[in-house]
Amino acid sequence: MRGSSGWQGLLADLKQVRASILILAALLIFNAFFTPYFLSVQTLNVNLTQVATIIIVAMGMTLVIATGGVDLSVGSLMAISGVLAPLIFLSPAFANLQWLGILLAFILPVLVAGAFGLLNGLFVTRLKLQPIVATLVLYIAGRGIAQVITNGQLQSFSTPAFTYIGLGRPFGIPFQVILMLIIVAVTYWVVKRTVFGRSVLAVGGNETAAGLSGIPVSKVKLWVYSISGLLSGIAGLIVIAINSSSDANQVGQNMELDAIAAVAVGGTLLSGGKAQVLGTLFGALIIQLIRFTLLAKGVPDAAALVVKAAIIVVAVALQQRRRRE
């Protein structure tokens, strides 16, 4: 019965995001007929590779927004994680213990990004800063920290054991896509099946009522910002692994816009109280396909930024209309 209930819940969630599914289907059909080689394995891998990091970051953003907050620092935290990893596994200290350097490069930068996420949470809960202001601090300072760490220099490397996270193809599937699917599944389970997930929605729905009912509001917020930081750290490692280089000026650039747009298009209320994890997944895929379609039709990539901004405006307008109804 529990398994049946789980499938029924999944189908109900898919029904709630049917508009996103229909838009995604329309984009797929359009490109299948009018974009050469769209149905090739190479094109599929390229699109999945590019969208995987957006989805990973957007999972953390979904939890943050569900509490009524927002995290503008995700791109900067990706940059910090991305510059720390090569410094670790290329360090002379691990010349004879490369496996240890690689292991630490996968762990420490992610933990550092998570610690900065926790700092965002402390700004929100202890200093009582508005989330947009609290995370704006690291949006600005975080990339500066990453640039200072490397003196603004590009770090190139060729370390197969590390680049596998971005270039590996187990069973022909990009490794980061497998990792992304695991993160989506875990996030969905957390939101739907755990006390923490219910607490996240309660805090975003009515923070005062949540506190009065015994939910540790501050602790919940600290956790969601920390999780957002951790996922940003993982995404930063994937990006530098794909490029076999780390550039503090480029890693995570505009990621906050992509993540927020994915969440908004997916149906999660930007005012909090709701978390459409599957919607965020489809929202990110829609944004990626729109960008791909524009590029395939010769539209400059810069135009995609305008489209993403327009998508957020339309999504928010539709959300407000549904709430009034």
PDB file of C-alpha atoms in Angstrom:
ATOM      1  CA  MET A   1       0.000   0.000   0.000  1.00  0.00           C
ATOM      2  CA  ARG A   2       2.851   2.368   0.826  1.00  0.00           C
ATOM      3  CA  GLY A   3       4.414   1.796  -2.593  1.00  0.00           C
ATOM      4  CA  SER A   4       1.059   2.416  -4.264  1.00  0.00           C
ATOM      5  CA  SER A   5       0.637   5.601  -2.255  1.00  0.00           C
ATOM      6  CA  GLY A   6       4.116   6.708  -3.316  1.00  0.00           C
ATOM      7  CA  TRP A   7       3.298   6.262  -7.001  1.00  0.00           C
ATOM      8  CA  GLN A   8      -0.009   8.043  -6.568  1.00  0.00           C
ATOM      9  CA  GLY A   9       1.786  10.940  -4.900  1.00  0.00           C
ATOM     10  CA  LEU A  10       4.297  11.094  -7.754  1.00  0.00           C
ATOM     11  CA  LEU A  11       1.506  11.134 -10.334  1.00  0.00           C
ATOM     12  CA  ALA A  12      -0.272  13.871  -8.378  1.00  0.00           C
ATOM     13  CA  ASP A  13       2.903  15.965  -8.335  1.00  0.00           C
ATOM     14  CA  LEU A  14       3.373  15.458 -12.066  1.00  0.00           C
ATOM     15  CA  LYS A  15      -0.203  16.604 -12.586  1.00  0.00           C
ATOM     16  CA  GLN A  16       0.534  19.816 -10.680  1.00  0.00           C
ATOM     17  CA  VAL A  17       3.392  20.653 -13.063  1.00  0.00           C
ATOM     18  CA  ARG A  18       1.598  19.551 -16.222  1.00  0.00           C
ATOM     19  CA  ALA A  19       1.945  23.037 -17.721  1.00  0.00           C
ATOM     20  CA  SER A  20       5.744  22.774 -17.503  1.00  0.00           C
ATOM     21  CA  ILE A  21       5.613  19.266 -18.969  1.00  0.00           C
ATOM     22  CA  LEU A  22       3.523  20.496 -21.912  1.00  0.00           C
ATOM     23  CA  ILE A  23       5.903  23.394 -22.587  1.00  0.00           C
ATOM     24  CA  LEU A  24       8.876  21.026 -22.446  1.00  0.00           C
ATOM     25  CA  ALA A  25       7.123  18.597 -24.799  1.00  0.00           C
ATOM     26  CA  ALA A  26       6.395  21.431 -27.247  1.00  0.00           C
ATOM     27  CA  LEU A  27      10.049  22.488 -27.265  1.00  0.00           C
ATOM     28  CA  LEU A  28      11.170  18.896 -27.823  1.00  0.00           C
ATOM     29  CA  ILE A  29       8.750  18.409 -30.722  1.00  0.00           C
ATOM     30  CA  PHE A  30       9.709  21.738 -32.306  1.00  0.00           C
ATOM     31  CA  ASN A  31      13.422  20.945 -32.201  1.00  0.00           C
ATOM     32  CA  ALA A  32      12.886  17.368 -33.356  1.00  0.00           C
ATOM     33  CA  PHE A  33      11.316  18.681 -36.569  1.00  0.00           C
ATOM     34  CA  PHE A  34      13.177  21.934 -37.156  1.00  0.00           C
ATOM     35  CA  THR A  35      16.647  21.550 -35.592  1.00  0.00           C
ATOM     36  CA  PRO A  36      19.096  19.287 -37.456  1.00  0.00           C
ATOM     37  CA  TYR A  37      20.703  16.485 -35.406  1.00  0.00           C
ATOM     38  CA  PHE A  38      18.620  17.381 -32.342  1.00  0.00           C
ATOM     39  CA  LEU A  39      17.724  13.745 -31.746  1.00  0.00           C
ATOM     40  CA  SER A  40      21.356  12.603 -31.888  1.00  0.00           C
ATOM     41  CA  VAL A  41      23.037  11.140 -28.815  1.00  0.00           C
ATOM     42  CA  GLN A  42      25.698  13.867 -28.961  1.00  0.00           C
ATOM     43  CA  THR A  43      23.122  16.676 -28.813  1.00  0.00           C
ATOM     44  CA  LEU A  44      21.307  14.947 -25.964  1.00  0.00           C
ATOM     45  CA  ASN A  45      24.551  14.583 -23.999  1.00  0.00           C
ATOM     46  CA  VAL A  46      25.486  18.223 -24.594  1.00  0.00           C
ATOM     47  CA  ASN A  47      22.138  19.501 -23.325  1.00  0.00           C
ATOM     48  CA  LEU A  48      22.098  17.187 -20.309  1.00  0.00           C
ATOM     49  CA  THR A  49      25.677  18.107 -19.441  1.00  0.00           C
ATOM     50  CA  GLN A  50      24.918  21.817 -19.576  1.00  0.00           C
ATOM     51  CA  VAL A  51      21.700  21.587 -17.556  1.00  0.00           C
ATOM     52  CA  ALA A  52      22.954  19.192 -14.861  1.00  0.00           C
ATOM     53  CA  THR A  53      24.732  21.853 -12.799  1.00  0.00           C
ATOM     54  CA  ILE A  54      21.757  24.210 -13.061  1.00  0.00           C
ATOM     55  CA  ILE A  55      19.447  21.513 -11.712  1.00  0.00           C
ATOM     56  CA  ILE A  56      21.824  20.625  -8.870  1.00  0.00           C
ATOM     57  CA  VAL A  57      22.024  24.248  -7.738  1.00  0.00           C
ATOM     58  CA  ALA A  58      18.299  24.744  -8.314  1.00  0.00           C
ATOM     59  CA  MET A  59      17.503  21.913  -5.890  1.00  0.00           C
ATOM     60  CA  GLY A  60      19.116  23.913  -3.093  1.00  0.00           C
ATOM     61  CA  MET A  61      17.449  27.082  -4.351  1.00  0.00           C
ATOM     62  CA  THR A  62      14.061  25.326  -4.225  1.00  0.00           C
ATOM     63  CA  LEU A  63      14.486  24.591  -0.524  1.00  0.00           C
ATOM     64  CA  VAL A  64      15.653  28.140   0.228  1.00  0.00           C
ATOM     65  CA  ILE A  65      12.781  29.736  -1.686  1.00  0.00           C
ATOM     66  CA  ALA A  66      10.312  27.337  -0.053  1.00  0.00           C
ATOM     67  CA  THR A  67      11.218  28.946   3.299  1.00  0.00           C
ATOM     68  CA  GLY A  68      10.485  32.384   1.863  1.00  0.00           C
ATOM     69  CA  GLY A  69      14.128  33.226   1.180  1.00  0.00           C
ATOM     70  CA  VAL A  70      16.446  33.441  -1.809  1.00  0.00           C
ATOM     71  CA  ASP A  71      20.145  32.724  -2.367  1.00  0.00           C
ATOM     72  CA  LEU A  72      22.009  35.095  -4.680  1.00  0.00           C
ATOM     73  CA  SER A  73      25.410  33.720  -3.683  1.00  0.00           C
ATOM     74  CA  VAL A  74      25.261  30.322  -5.434  1.00  0.00           C
ATOM     75  CA  GLY A  75      27.423  31.359  -8.405  1.00  0.00           C
ATOM     76  CA  SER A  76      30.088  32.878  -6.168  1.00  0.00           C
ATOM     77  CA  LEU A  77      30.146  29.775  -3.969  1.00  0.00           C
ATOM     78  CA  MET A  78      30.647  27.681  -7.104  1.00  0.00           C
ATOM     79  CA  ALA A  79      33.643  29.859  -7.923  1.00  0.00           C
ATOM     80  CA  ILE A  80      35.129  29.438  -4.432  1.00  0.00           C
ATOM     81  CA  SER A  81      34.734  25.666  -4.582  1.00  0.00           C
ATOM     82  CA  GLY A  82      36.107  25.629  -8.113  1.00  0.00           C
ATOM     83  CA  VAL A  83      39.315  27.448  -7.265  1.00  0.00           C
ATOM     84  CA  LEU A  84      40.008  25.538  -4.052  1.00  0.00           C
ATOM     85  CA  ALA A  85      39.914  22.049  -5.597  1.00  0.00           C
ATOM     86  CA  PRO A  86      42.929  22.436  -7.954  1.00  0.00           C
ATOM     87  CA  LEU A  87      44.927  24.081  -5.196  1.00  0.00           C
ATOM     88  CA  ILE A  88      44.433  20.911  -3.170  1.00  0.00           C
ATOM     89  CA  PHE A  89      45.045  18.104  -5.667  1.00  0.00           C
ATOM     90  CA  LEU A  90      47.880  19.984  -7.441  1.00  0.00           C
ATOM     91  CA  SER A  91      49.619  20.782  -4.147  1.00  0.00           C
ATOM     92  CA  PRO A  92      53.182  19.415  -3.827  1.00  0.00           C
ATOM     93  CA  ALA A  93      52.113  18.043  -0.437  1.00  0.00           C
ATOM     94  CA  PHE A  94      50.123  15.369  -2.292  1.00  0.00           C
ATOM     95  CA  ALA A  95      52.667  14.628  -5.017  1.00  0.00           C
ATOM     96  CA  ASN A  96      53.170  11.097  -3.703  1.00  0.00           C
ATOM     97  CA  LEU A  97      49.633  10.723  -2.377  1.00  0.00           C
ATOM     98  CA  GLN A  98      47.566  11.852  -5.339  1.00  0.00           C
ATOM     99  CA  TRP A  99      44.583   9.742  -4.296  1.00  0.00           C
ATOM    100  CA  LEU A 100      44.435  11.622  -0.989  1.00  0.00           C
ATOM    101  CA  GLY A 101      44.680  14.971  -2.741  1.00  0.00           C
ATOM    102  CA  ILE A 102      41.820  14.037  -5.091  1.00  0.00           C
ATOM    103  CA  LEU A 103      39.689  12.807  -2.195  1.00  0.00           C
ATOM    104  CA  LEU A 104      40.224  16.004  -0.222  1.00  0.00           C
ATOM    105  CA  ALA A 105      39.585  18.075  -3.358  1.00  0.00           C
ATOM    106  CA  PHE A 106      36.142  16.483  -3.620  1.00  0.00           C
ATOM    107  CA  ILE A 107      35.331  17.015   0.055  1.00  0.00           C
ATOM    108  CA  LEU A 108      36.934  20.194   1.434  1.00  0.00           C
ATOM    109  CA  PRO A 109      35.775  22.722  -1.226  1.00  0.00           C
ATOM    110  CA  VAL A 110      32.196  21.468  -0.900  1.00  0.00           C
ATOM    111  CA  LEU A 111      32.358  21.795   2.883  1.00  0.00           C
ATOM    112  CA  VAL A 112      33.781  25.316   2.541  1.00  0.00           C
ATOM    113  CA  ALA A 113      30.902  26.261   0.229  1.00  0.00           C
ATOM    114  CA  GLY A 114      28.505  24.731   2.754  1.00  0.00           C
ATOM    115  CA  ALA A 115      30.120  26.792   5.530  1.00  0.00           C
ATOM    116  CA  PHE A 116      29.573  29.963   3.511  1.00  0.00           C
ATOM    117  CA  GLY A 117      25.972  28.863   3.007  1.00  0.00           C
ATOM    118  CA  LEU A 118      25.701  28.519   6.777  1.00  0.00           C
ATOM    119  CA  LEU A 119      27.044  32.067   7.035  1.00  0.00           C
ATOM    120  CA  ASN A 120      24.202  33.203   4.784  1.00  0.00           C
ATOM    121  CA  GLY A 121      21.817  31.477   7.161  1.00  0.00           C
ATOM    122  CA  LEU A 122      23.361  33.223  10.152  1.00  0.00           C
ATOM    123  CA  PHE A 123      22.965  36.590   8.447  1.00  0.00           C
ATOM    124  CA  VAL A 124      19.278  35.799   7.960  1.00  0.00           C
ATOM    125  CA  THR A 125      18.531  34.258  11.368  1.00  0.00           C
ATOM    126  CA  ARG A 126      20.876  36.087  13.741  1.00  0.00           C
ATOM    127  CA  LEU A 127      21.329  39.488  12.122  1.00  0.00           C
ATOM    128  CA  LYS A 128      17.748  39.432  10.810  1.00  0.00           C
ATOM    129  CA  LEU A 129      18.823  40.607   7.367  1.00  0.00           C
ATOM    130  CA  GLN A 130      16.468  40.182   4.459  1.00  0.00           C
ATOM    131  CA  PRO A 131      17.598  37.066   2.496  1.00  0.00           C
ATOM    132  CA  ILE A 132      18.213  39.083  -0.661  1.00  0.00           C
ATOM    133  CA  VAL A 133      20.502  41.432   1.282  1.00  0.00           C
ATOM    134  CA  ALA A 134      22.166  38.675   3.312  1.00  0.00           C
ATOM    135  CA  THR A 135      23.107  36.618   0.257  1.00  0.00           C
ATOM    136  CA  LEU A 136      24.019  39.697  -1.780  1.00  0.00           C
ATOM    137  CA  VAL A 137      27.018  40.046   0.561  1.00  0.00           C
ATOM    138  CA  LEU A 138      28.558  36.781  -0.644  1.00  0.00           C
ATOM    139  CA  TYR A 139      27.316  37.349  -4.193  1.00  0.00           C
ATOM    140  CA  ILE A 140      29.710  40.283  -4.265  1.00  0.00           C
ATOM    141  CA  ALA A 141      32.424  39.199  -1.838  1.00  0.00           C
ATOM    142  CA  GLY A 142      32.445  35.489  -2.712  1.00  0.00           C
ATOM    143  CA  ARG A 143      33.734  35.905  -6.238  1.00  0.00           C
ATOM    144  CA  GLY A 144      36.239  38.433  -4.926  1.00  0.00           C
ATOM    145  CA  ILE A 145      37.460  35.809  -2.447  1.00  0.00           C
ATOM    146  CA  ALA A 146      37.847  33.297  -5.284  1.00  0.00           C
ATOM    147  CA  GLN A 147      39.819  35.812  -7.345  1.00  0.00           C
ATOM    148  CA  VAL A 148      42.076  36.672  -4.432  1.00  0.00           C
ATOM    149  CA  ILE A 149      42.821  32.983  -3.775  1.00  0.00           C
ATOM    150  CA  THR A 150      44.184  32.557  -7.311  1.00  0.00           C
ATOM    151  CA  ASN A 151      45.283  36.160  -7.979  1.00  0.00           C
ATOM    152  CA  GLY A 152      42.783  36.081 -10.829  1.00  0.00           C
ATOM    153  CA  GLN A 153      44.859  33.481 -12.681  1.00  0.00           C
ATOM    154  CA  LEU A 154      43.443  30.585 -14.693  1.00  0.00           C
ATOM    155  CA  GLN A 155      44.277  27.176 -13.183  1.00  0.00           C
ATOM    156  CA  SER A 156      44.664  24.448 -15.814  1.00  0.00           C
ATOM    157  CA  PHE A 157      45.045  20.770 -15.026  1.00  0.00           C
ATOM    158  CA  SER A 158      44.872  17.292 -16.512  1.00  0.00           C
ATOM    159  CA  THR A 159      43.965  14.895 -13.738  1.00  0.00           C
ATOM    160  CA  PRO A 160      41.664  12.098 -14.982  1.00  0.00           C
ATOM    161  CA  ALA A 161      40.732  10.954 -11.480  1.00  0.00           C
ATOM    162  CA  PHE A 162      39.283  14.412 -10.793  1.00  0.00           C
ATOM    163  CA  THR A 163      37.889  15.318 -14.223  1.00  0.00           C
ATOM    164  CA  TYR A 164      35.820  12.121 -14.221  1.00  0.00           C
ATOM    165  CA  ILE A 165      33.105  13.971 -12.290  1.00  0.00           C
ATOM    166  CA  GLY A 166      32.628  16.178 -15.364  1.00  0.00           C
ATOM    167  CA  LEU A 167      33.863  14.040 -18.259  1.00  0.00           C
ATOM    168  CA  GLY A 168      33.128  10.478 -17.117  1.00  0.00           C
ATOM    169  CA  ARG A 169      30.586   8.442 -19.091  1.00  0.00           C
ATOM    170  CA  PRO A 170      29.580   5.322 -17.113  1.00  0.00           C
ATOM    171  CA  PHE A 171      27.288   3.208 -19.320  1.00  0.00           C
ATOM    172  CA  GLY A 172      27.454   6.048 -21.854  1.00  0.00           C
ATOM    173  CA  ILE A 173      25.674   8.451 -19.490  1.00  0.00           C
ATOM    174  CA  PRO A 174      27.438  11.646 -18.329  1.00  0.00           C
ATOM    175  CA  PHE A 175      28.466  11.124 -14.713  1.00  0.00           C
ATOM    176  CA  GLN A 176      27.155  14.513 -13.627  1.00  0.00           C
ATOM    177  CA  VAL A 177      23.719  13.578 -14.998  1.00  0.00           C
ATOM    178  CA  ILE A 178      23.669  10.473 -12.796  1.00  0.00           C
ATOM    179  CA  LEU A 179      24.737  12.601  -9.821  1.00  0.00           C
ATOM    180  CA  MET A 180      22.068  15.176 -10.681  1.00  0.00           C
ATOM    181  CA  LEU A 181      19.325  12.532 -10.785  1.00  0.00           C
ATOM    182  CA  ILE A 182      20.411  11.212  -7.388  1.00  0.00           C
ATOM    183  CA  ILE A 183      20.298  14.719  -5.907  1.00  0.00           C
ATOM    184  CA  VAL A 184      16.845  15.352  -7.406  1.00  0.00           C
ATOM    185  CA  ALA A 185      15.564  12.041  -6.006  1.00  0.00           C
ATOM    186  CA  VAL A 186      16.971  12.764  -2.542  1.00  0.00           C
ATOM    187  CA  THR A 187      15.549  16.302  -2.530  1.00  0.00           C
ATOM    188  CA  TYR A 188      12.137  15.028  -3.604  1.00  0.00           C
ATOM    189  CA  TRP A 189      12.204  12.400  -0.851  1.00  0.00           C
ATOM    190  CA  VAL A 190      13.243  14.957   1.762  1.00  0.00           C
ATOM    191  CA  VAL A 191      10.430  17.339   0.839  1.00  0.00           C
ATOM    192  CA  LYS A 192       7.756  14.658   0.597  1.00  0.00           C
ATOM    193  CA  ARG A 193       8.738  12.133   3.266  1.00  0.00           C
ATOM    194  CA  THR A 194      10.646  13.798   6.098  1.00  0.00           C
ATOM    195  CA  VAL A 195       9.834  16.004   9.059  1.00  0.00           C
ATOM    196  CA  PHE A 196      12.480  18.432   7.850  1.00  0.00           C
ATOM    197  CA  GLY A 197      10.747  18.761   4.482  1.00  0.00           C
ATOM    198  CA  ARG A 198       7.406  19.496   6.127  1.00  0.00           C
ATOM    199  CA  SER A 199       9.120  22.009   8.393  1.00  0.00           C
ATOM    200  CA  VAL A 200      10.602  23.815   5.387  1.00  0.00           C
ATOM    201  CA  LEU A 201       7.138  24.251   3.879  1.00  0.00           C
ATOM    202  CA  ALA A 202       5.642  25.292   7.213  1.00  0.00           C
ATOM    203  CA  VAL A 203       8.292  27.973   7.731  1.00  0.00           C
ATOM    204  CA  GLY A 204       7.680  29.381   4.262  1.00  0.00           C
ATOM    205  CA  GLY A 205       3.922  29.188   4.616  1.00  0.00           C
ATOM    206  CA  ASN A 206       3.659  31.006   7.940  1.00  0.00           C
ATOM    207  CA  GLU A 207       6.835  31.512   9.923  1.00  0.00           C
ATOM    208  CA  THR A 208       5.074  32.764  13.056  1.00  0.00           C
ATOM    209  CA  ALA A 209       2.649  29.840  13.147  1.00  0.00           C
ATOM    210  CA  ALA A 210       5.499  27.406  12.486  1.00  0.00           C
ATOM    211  CA  GLY A 211       7.424  28.781  15.462  1.00  0.00           C
ATOM    212  CA  LEU A 212       4.391  28.600  17.727  1.00  0.00           C
ATOM    213  CA  SER A 213       3.834  24.974  16.719  1.00  0.00           C
ATOM    214  CA  GLY A 214       7.317  24.050  17.909  1.00  0.00           C
ATOM    215  CA  ILE A 215       9.240  24.041  14.628  1.00  0.00           C
ATOM    216  CA  PRO A 216      12.827  25.352  15.105  1.00  0.00           C
ATOM    217  CA  VAL A 217      12.535  28.062  12.460  1.00  0.00           C
ATOM    218  CA  SER A 218      16.104  29.348  12.717  1.00  0.00           C
ATOM    219  CA  LYS A 219      17.567  25.849  12.551  1.00  0.00           C
ATOM    220  CA  VAL A 220      15.517  25.032   9.447  1.00  0.00           C
ATOM    221  CA  LYS A 221      16.756  28.176   7.712  1.00  0.00           C
ATOM    222  CA  LEU A 222      20.363  27.454   8.665  1.00  0.00           C
ATOM    223  CA  TRP A 223      20.026  24.000   7.143  1.00  0.00           C
ATOM    224  CA  VAL A 224      18.495  25.113   3.841  1.00  0.00           C
ATOM    225  CA  TYR A 225      21.148  27.775   3.247  1.00  0.00           C
ATOM    226  CA  SER A 226      23.868  25.281   4.169  1.00  0.00           C
ATOM    227  CA  ILE A 227      22.412  22.725   1.756  1.00  0.00           C
ATOM    228  CA  SER A 228      22.280  25.369  -0.955  1.00  0.00           C
ATOM    229  CA  GLY A 229      25.960  26.085  -0.315  1.00  0.00           C
ATOM    230  CA  LEU A 230      26.904  22.399  -0.408  1.00  0.00           C
ATOM    231  CA  LEU A 231      25.110  21.816  -3.711  1.00  0.00           C
ATOM    232  CA  SER A 232      26.721  24.939  -5.166  1.00  0.00           C
ATOM    233  CA  GLY A 233      30.085  23.548  -4.131  1.00  0.00           C
ATOM    234  CA  ILE A 234      29.387  20.272  -5.948  1.00  0.00           C
ATOM    235  CA  ALA A 235      28.281  22.156  -9.077  1.00  0.00           C
ATOM    236  CA  GLY A 236      31.498  24.193  -8.995  1.00  0.00           C
ATOM    237  CA  LEU A 237      33.593  21.016  -9.051  1.00  0.00           C
ATOM    238  CA  ILE A 238      31.631  19.666 -12.022  1.00  0.00           C
ATOM    239  CA  VAL A 239      32.114  22.865 -14.038  1.00  0.00           C
ATOM    240  CA  ILE A 240      35.905  22.968 -13.610  1.00  0.00           C
ATOM    241  CA  ALA A 241      36.138  19.225 -14.301  1.00  0.00           C
ATOM    242  CA  ILE A 242      34.305  19.693 -17.620  1.00  0.00           C
ATOM    243  CA  ASN A 243      36.658  22.523 -18.631  1.00  0.00           C
ATOM    244  CA  SER A 244      39.822  20.966 -17.114  1.00  0.00           C
ATOM    245  CA  SER A 245      40.492  24.433 -15.758  1.00  0.00           C
ATOM    246  CA  SER A 246      39.315  26.812 -13.069  1.00  0.00           C
ATOM    247  CA  ASP A 247      38.601  30.474 -13.730  1.00  0.00           C
ATOM    248  CA  ALA A 248      37.312  32.468 -10.768  1.00  0.00           C
ATOM    249  CA  ASN A 249      35.871  35.046 -13.159  1.00  0.00           C
ATOM    250  CA  GLN A 250      33.705  32.558 -15.061  1.00  0.00           C
ATOM    251  CA  VAL A 251      32.732  29.605 -12.848  1.00  0.00           C
ATOM    252  CA  GLY A 252      29.110  29.986 -11.761  1.00  0.00           C
ATOM    253  CA  GLN A 253      28.548  33.165 -13.753  1.00  0.00           C
ATOM    254  CA  ASN A 254      24.790  33.996 -13.807  1.00  0.00           C
ATOM    255  CA  MET A 255      23.977  30.708 -12.055  1.00  0.00           C
ATOM    256  CA  GLU A 256      21.750  32.485  -9.538  1.00  0.00           C
ATOM    257  CA  LEU A 257      19.567  33.720 -12.420  1.00  0.00           C
ATOM    258  CA  ASP A 258      19.357  30.244 -13.969  1.00  0.00           C
ATOM    259  CA  ALA A 259      18.492  28.595 -10.651  1.00  0.00           C
ATOM    260  CA  ILE A 260      15.834  31.137  -9.674  1.00  0.00           C
ATOM    261  CA  ALA A 261      14.311  30.972 -13.150  1.00  0.00           C
ATOM    262  CA  ALA A 262      14.155  27.160 -12.972  1.00  0.00           C
ATOM    263  CA  VAL A 263      12.403  27.325  -9.600  1.00  0.00           C
ATOM    264  CA  ALA A 264       9.951  29.997 -10.747  1.00  0.00           C
ATOM    265  CA  VAL A 265       9.090  28.262 -14.013  1.00  0.00           C
ATOM    266  CA  GLY A 266       8.677  25.002 -12.101  1.00  0.00           C
ATOM    267  CA  GLY A 267       5.844  26.402 -10.004  1.00  0.00           C
ATOM    268  CA  THR A 268       7.467  26.903  -6.596  1.00  0.00           C
ATOM    269  CA  LEU A 269       5.979  30.035  -5.040  1.00  0.00           C
ATOM    270  CA  LEU A 270       8.682  32.691  -4.710  1.00  0.00           C
ATOM    271  CA  SER A 271       6.875  33.852  -1.567  1.00  0.00           C
ATOM    272  CA  GLY A 272       7.514  30.474   0.096  1.00  0.00           C
ATOM    273  CA  GLY A 273       5.407  27.664   1.495  1.00  0.00           C
ATOM    274  CA  LYS A 274       5.669  25.384  -1.527  1.00  0.00           C
ATOM    275  CA  ALA A 275       8.427  23.276  -3.089  1.00  0.00           C
ATOM    276  CA  GLN A 276       7.854  21.798  -6.523  1.00  0.00           C
ATOM    277  CA  VAL A 277      11.000  19.692  -6.849  1.00  0.00           C
ATOM    278  CA  LEU A 278       9.856  17.997 -10.060  1.00  0.00           C
ATOM    279  CA  GLY A 279       8.702  21.369 -11.339  1.00  0.00           C
ATOM    280  CA  THR A 280      12.192  22.778 -10.799  1.00  0.00           C
ATOM    281  CA  LEU A 281      13.615  19.865 -12.785  1.00  0.00           C
ATOM    282  CA  PHE A 282      11.298  20.550 -15.711  1.00  0.00           C
ATOM    283  CA  GLY A 283      11.804  24.302 -15.367  1.00  0.00           C
ATOM    284  CA  ALA A 284      15.565  23.923 -15.757  1.00  0.00           C
ATOM    285  CA  LEU A 285      15.090  21.672 -18.791  1.00  0.00           C
ATOM    286  CA  ILE A 286      12.764  24.261 -20.352  1.00  0.00           C
ATOM    287  CA  ILE A 287      15.290  27.055 -19.833  1.00  0.00           C
ATOM    288  CA  GLN A 288      18.083  24.928 -21.287  1.00  0.00           C
ATOM    289  CA  LEU A 289      16.024  23.998 -24.339  1.00  0.00           C
ATOM    290  CA  ILE A 290      15.011  27.617 -24.926  1.00  0.00           C
ATOM    291  CA  ARG A 291      18.684  28.618 -24.867  1.00  0.00           C
ATOM    292  CA  PHE A 292      19.607  25.729 -27.162  1.00  0.00           C
ATOM    293  CA  THR A 293      16.793  26.622 -29.571  1.00  0.00           C
ATOM    294  CA  LEU A 294      17.846  30.270 -29.720  1.00  0.00           C
ATOM    295  CA  LEU A 295      21.469  29.338 -30.400  1.00  0.00           C
ATOM    296  CA  ALA A 296      20.443  26.783 -33.017  1.00  0.00           C
ATOM    297  CA  LYS A 297      18.475  29.510 -34.803  1.00  0.00           C
ATOM    298  CA  GLY A 298      21.408  31.927 -34.757  1.00  0.00           C
ATOM    299  CA  VAL A 299      20.228  34.146 -31.915  1.00  0.00           C
ATOM    300  CA  PRO A 300      23.191  35.505 -29.833  1.00  0.00           C
ATOM    301  CA  ASP A 301      23.716  33.884 -26.445  1.00  0.00           C
ATOM    302  CA  ALA A 302      23.369  37.291 -24.769  1.00  0.00           C
ATOM    303  CA  ALA A 303      19.727  37.294 -25.836  1.00  0.00           C
ATOM    304  CA  ALA A 304      19.173  34.243 -23.649  1.00  0.00           C
ATOM    305  CA  LEU A 305      19.709  36.443 -20.588  1.00  0.00           C
ATOM    306  CA  VAL A 306      16.827  38.660 -21.667  1.00  0.00           C
ATOM    307  CA  VAL A 307      14.661  35.604 -22.264  1.00  0.00           C
ATOM    308  CA  LYS A 308      15.504  34.188 -18.815  1.00  0.00           C
ATOM    309  CA  ALA A 309      14.591  37.487 -17.176  1.00  0.00           C
ATOM    310  CA  ALA A 310      11.320  37.564 -19.104  1.00  0.00           C
ATOM    311  CA  ILE A 311      10.600  33.973 -18.037  1.00  0.00           C
ATOM    312  CA  ILE A 312      10.958  34.945 -14.366  1.00  0.00           C
ATOM    313  CA  VAL A 313       8.621  37.924 -14.809  1.00  0.00           C
ATOM    314  CA  VAL A 314       5.978  35.808 -16.561  1.00  0.00           C
ATOM    315  CA  ALA A 315       6.300  32.981 -14.010  1.00  0.00           C
ATOM    316  CA  VAL A 316       5.894  35.367 -11.073  1.00  0.00           C
ATOM    317  CA  ALA A 317       2.926  37.068 -12.740  1.00  0.00           C
ATOM    318  CA  LEU A 318       1.227  33.706 -13.285  1.00  0.00           C
ATOM    319  CA  GLN A 319       1.898  32.712  -9.669  1.00  0.00           C
ATOM    320  CA  GLN A 320       0.325  35.907  -8.381  1.00  0.00           C
ATOM    321  CA  ARG A 321      -2.697  35.412 -10.629  1.00  0.00           C
ATOM    322  CA  ARG A 322      -3.188  31.851  -9.355  1.00  0.00           C
ATOM    323  CA  ARG A 323      -2.942  33.024  -5.744  1.00  0.00           C
ATOM    324  CA  ARG A 324      -5.596  35.709  -6.318  1.00  0.00           C
ATOM    325  CA  GLU A 325      -7.863  33.116  -7.889  1.00  0.00           C
TER     326      GLU A 325
END
